[in-house]
Coordinates of N, CA, C and O in Angstrom, one line a residue:
H27 N 210.1 156.0 92.3 CA 208.9 156.4 92.2 C 208.5 156.8 93.7 O 207.4 157.0 93.8
G28 N 209.3 156.5 94.8 CA 208.7 156.8 96.2 C 207.9 155.9 96.7 O 206.6 156.5 97.1
L29 N 208.2 155.0 96.1 CA 207.1 153.9 97.0 C 207.8 153.8 98.1 O 208.3 153.2 98.8
T30 N 206.7 153.9 99.5 CA 206.4 153.1 101.0 C 207.5 152.0 101.0 O 207.1 150.7 99.9
T31 N 207.4 151.3 101.8 CA 208.2 150.1 102.1 C 207.3 149.2 101.6 O 207.3 147.8 101.4
A32 N 205.2 149.5 102.3 CA 204.6 148.5 101.9 C 204.6 148.4 100.7 O 204.4 147.2 99.8
E33 N 204.1 149.2 100.2 CA 204.0 149.8 98.7 C 204.9 148.5 97.7 O 204.6 147.8 96.7
H34 N 206.5 148.9 97.9 CA 207.4 147.9 97.6 C 207.4 146.4 97.9 O 207.3 145.7 96.4
N35 N 206.5 146.1 99.2 CA 206.3 145.0 99.4 C 205.4 144.2 98.2 O 205.5 143.0 98.3
V36 N 203.9 144.9 98.1 CA 202.8 144.5 97.9 C 203.4 144.1 95.9 O 203.2 143.4 96.0
L37 N 204.0 145.3 95.7 CA 204.5 145.4 94.4 C 205.3 143.9 93.6 O 205.5 143.1 93.3
K38 N 206.4 144.1 94.8 CA 207.5 142.8 95.1 C 206.5 141.4 94.7 O 206.8 140.5 93.9
Q39 N 205.3 141.1 95.7 CA 205.3 139.4 95.2 C 204.2 139.7 94.6 O 204.1 139.1 94.0
M40 N 203.7 140.7 93.7 CA 202.9 140.8 92.6 C 203.3 140.4 91.7 O 202.9 139.4 91.1
T41 N 205.4 140.9 91.8 CA 206.0 140.6 90.6 C 205.9 139.1 90.6 O 206.2 138.1 89.4
Q42 N 205.8 138.5 91.5 CA 206.2 136.8 91.7 C 204.7 136.1 91.8 O 204.9 135.0 92.3
G43 N 203.5 136.4 91.2 CA 202.5 135.9 90.6 C 201.2 136.0 92.0 O 200.3 135.3 91.8
H44 N 201.6 136.8 92.9 CA 200.4 136.5 94.2 C 199.4 137.7 93.9 O 199.6 138.2 93.2
K45 N 198.2 136.8 94.1 CA 197.2 137.4 94.6 C 197.1 138.8 95.5 O 197.7 138.3 96.9
P46 N 196.1 139.8 95.3 CA 196.3 140.8 96.5 C 195.4 140.2 98.0 O 195.9 140.4 98.3
L47 N 194.4 139.0 97.0 CA 193.9 138.5 98.6 C 194.8 137.7 99.0 O 194.7 138.1 100.3
D48 N 195.5 137.2 98.5 CA 197.0 136.3 99.3 C 197.9 137.4 100.1 O 198.3 137.1 100.8
I49 N 198.3 138.0 99.2 CA 199.2 139.8 99.5 C 198.8 139.6 101.0 O 199.4 139.7 102.0
A50 N 196.8 139.9 101.0 CA 196.6 140.8 102.0 C 196.8 139.6 102.9 O 197.3 139.7 104.3
R51 N 196.5 138.4 102.9 CA 196.0 137.3 104.1 C 197.5 137.3 104.7 O 198.0 136.8 105.7
G52 N 198.8 137.1 103.7 CA 200.0 136.8 104.6 C 200.3 137.5 105.2 O 201.4 137.8 105.7
Q53 N 199.7 139.0 104.6 CA 200.6 140.4 105.6 C 199.7 140.3 106.6 O 199.8 141.4 107.7
G54 N 198.4 139.7 106.6 CA 197.6 140.2 108.0 C 196.9 141.6 107.7 O 196.7 142.0 109.5
V55 N 197.0 141.9 106.6 CA 195.8 143.5 106.7 C 194.5 142.6 106.0 O 194.3 142.0 105.0
A56 N 193.5 143.6 105.5 CA 192.6 143.9 104.7 C 192.6 144.1 103.4 O 193.8 144.5 103.2
I57 N 192.1 143.1 102.9 CA 192.0 143.7 101.4 C 192.1 144.5 100.7 O 192.8 145.3 99.6
S58 N 191.0 145.3 101.4 CA 191.2 147.4 101.0 C 192.6 148.2 101.3 O 192.9 148.4 100.5
T59 N 193.3 147.0 102.4 CA 194.6 148.2 102.5 C 195.4 147.8 101.2 O 196.4 148.6 100.3
V60 N 195.6 146.6 100.5 CA 196.7 146.1 99.8 C 196.1 146.8 98.7 O 196.9 147.3 97.5
R61 N 194.8 147.0 98.1 CA 194.0 147.7 96.9 C 194.5 149.4 96.9 O 194.9 149.7 96.3
S62 N 194.5 149.6 97.9 CA 195.2 151.0 98.2 C 196.3 151.3 98.3 O 197.1 151.9 97.5
H63 N 197.2 150.3 98.9 CA 198.8 150.5 98.0 C 199.2 150.1 96.6 O 199.5 150.4 96.0
I64 N 198.0 148.9 96.0 CA 198.2 149.3 94.2 C 197.6 150.0 93.7 O 198.7 150.9 92.8
K65 N 196.9 150.9 94.8 CA 196.2 152.4 93.7 C 197.6 153.2 94.0 O 197.5 153.9 92.8
N66 N 197.7 153.7 94.8 CA 198.8 154.2 95.1 C 200.4 153.9 94.2 O 200.8 155.2 94.1
I67 N 200.6 152.8 94.0 CA 201.6 152.2 93.2 C 201.6 152.7 91.9 O 202.3 153.5 90.9
R68 N 200.1 152.7 91.4 CA 199.5 152.7 90.0 C 199.6 154.1 89.9 O 200.5 154.7 88.9
L69 N 199.4 155.2 90.6 CA 199.6 156.9 90.7 C 200.7 157.1 90.7 O 201.2 157.9 89.6
K70 N 201.6 156.3 91.4 CA 203.0 156.8 91.6 C 203.9 156.5 89.8 O 205.0 157.2 90.3
T71 N 203.6 155.5 89.7 CA 203.8 154.8 88.7 C 203.3 155.4 86.8 O 204.1 154.8 85.6
H72 N 202.4 156.7 87.3 CA 201.6 156.7 86.1 C 201.4 155.6 85.2 O 201.5 156.0 84.1
T73 N 200.7 154.5 85.8 CA 200.6 153.6 84.7 C 199.1 153.0 85.0 O 198.4 153.6 86.0
G74 N 198.2 152.6 83.9 CA 197.0 153.0 83.8 C 196.2 152.1 84.5 O 194.8 151.2 85.0
S75 N 197.2 150.4 84.7 CA 196.1 149.2 85.5 C 197.9 148.7 86.2 O 199.0 148.8 85.7
I76 N 197.1 147.3 86.5 CA 198.5 146.5 87.7 C 199.1 145.9 86.8 O 200.3 145.8 86.4
R77 N 198.4 145.4 86.0 CA 198.8 144.4 84.5 C 200.0 145.6 83.5 O 201.2 144.6 83.5
E78 N 199.2 147.1 83.1 CA 200.6 147.0 82.7 C 201.7 147.6 83.4 O 203.0 148.0 83.0
L79 N 201.8 148.0 84.8 CA 203.0 148.3 86.0 C 203.8 146.7 85.9 O 204.7 146.9 85.3
L80 N 203.2 145.5 85.9 CA 203.8 144.8 86.3 C 204.7 144.0 85.0 O 205.6 143.9 85.0
N81 N 203.7 144.4 83.5 CA 204.6 144.1 82.0 C 205.7 144.9 82.0 O 206.7 144.7 81.6
R82 N 205.9 146.0 82.5 CA 206.9 147.5 82.7 C 207.9 146.7 83.7 O 209.1 146.7 82.7
V83 N 207.1 146.3 84.6 CA 208.5 145.8 85.6 C 208.5 144.6 84.9 O 210.4 144.4 85.1
A84 N 208.5 143.5 84.2 CA 209.0 142.3 83.8 C 210.2 142.4 82.6 O 210.6 141.6 82.1
V85 N 210.4 143.8 81.8 CA 211.2 144.0 80.5 C 212.3 144.3 81.6 O 213.0 145.0 80.8
L86 N 212.4 145.4 82.9 CA 213.4 146.1 83.4 C 214.5 144.6 83.5 O 214.1 143.2 83.7
P87 N 216.0 145.6 82.8 CA 217.2 144.6 83.4 C 217.4 143.8 84.6 O 216.7 144.8 85.0
P88 N 217.6 142.6 84.4 CA 217.8 142.3 86.3 C 218.5 143.0 87.1 O 219.9 143.5 86.2
I89 N 218.6 143.1 88.0 CA 219.7 143.9 89.0 C 221.4 142.8 89.3 O 220.5 141.7 89.8
S90 N 222.5 143.2 88.9 CA 223.3 142.7 89.0 C 223.2 141.8 90.5 O 223.2 142.7 91.4
L91 N 224.0 141.2 91.0 CA 223.7 140.6 92.7 C 224.9 141.4 92.8 O 224.2 142.0 94.7
A92 N 225.8 141.8 92.6 CA 226.9 143.0 93.1 C 226.0 143.9 93.4 O 226.7 144.4 94.2
M93 N 225.0 144.5 92.7 CA 224.7 145.5 92.6 C 223.3 145.3 93.7 O 223.6 146.7 94.6
K94 N 222.4 144.6 93.9 CA 221.8 144.5 95.3 C 222.8 144.4 96.6 O 222.0 144.5 97.7
Q95 N 223.7 143.1 96.1 CA 224.4 143.6 98.1 C 224.9 144.9 97.8 O 224.6 145.4 99.2
G96 N 225.3 145.4 97.3 CA 226.0 147.3 97.5 C 224.8 148.2 98.4 O 225.1 148.5 99.4
L97 N 223.6 147.8 97.7 CA 222.1 148.7 97.9 C 222.0 148.3 99.2 O 221.6 148.9 99.9
D98 N 221.9 147.1 99.5 CA 221.3 145.9 100.6 C 222.5 146.7 101.7 O 222.3 146.5 102.9
G99 N 223.7 147.3 101.7 CA 224.6 147.5 102.6 C 224.0 149.2 102.8 O 224.8 149.2 104.3
F100 N 223.1 149.9 102.4 CA 223.2 151.1 102.9 C 221.6 150.7 103.1 O 220.8 151.6 103.4
G101 N 221.0 149.8 103.4 CA 219.4 149.7 104.2 C 218.9 149.7 102.7 O 219.1 149.0 101.8
S102 N 217.5 149.3 103.3 CA 216.4 148.7 101.8 C 216.2 149.8 101.2 O 216.8 151.1 101.3
A103 N 216.4 149.2 99.4 CA 216.5 150.2 98.0 C 215.3 150.1 98.0 O 214.4 149.2 97.4
P104 N 214.1 151.0 98.2 CA 212.7 150.8 97.9 C 212.2 151.2 96.4 O 211.2 150.6 96.2
G105 N 212.9 151.7 95.7 CA 213.1 151.7 94.1 C 213.3 151.0 93.5 O 213.0 150.6 92.2
F106 N 214.2 149.3 93.9 CA 214.4 148.4 93.5 C 213.6 147.2 93.9 O 213.7 147.4 95.3
L107 N 213.2 146.2 92.8 CA 212.5 145.0 93.6 C 214.1 144.0 94.1 O 214.5 143.0 93.5
N108 N 214.3 144.6 95.5 CA 215.4 143.1 95.8 C 214.6 141.9 97.0 O 213.8 141.7 97.3

């Protein structure tokens, strides 16, 4: 979906149960920055809400360890939650 590295990191942390304020504090950025990332993620993924997006991510099949290792060998893979 063409997520930036920052958007990917926010999505990854949200799938791990972190709240936007906690993400902002952990990254040392303003809450408005995290909210902007969430808005962009929703637009890029055509989802109506972050809950809808998290529900979609939750039902994705897990990426096998071998596949993850293969992707890591080519740098970051922003389209995947690694």
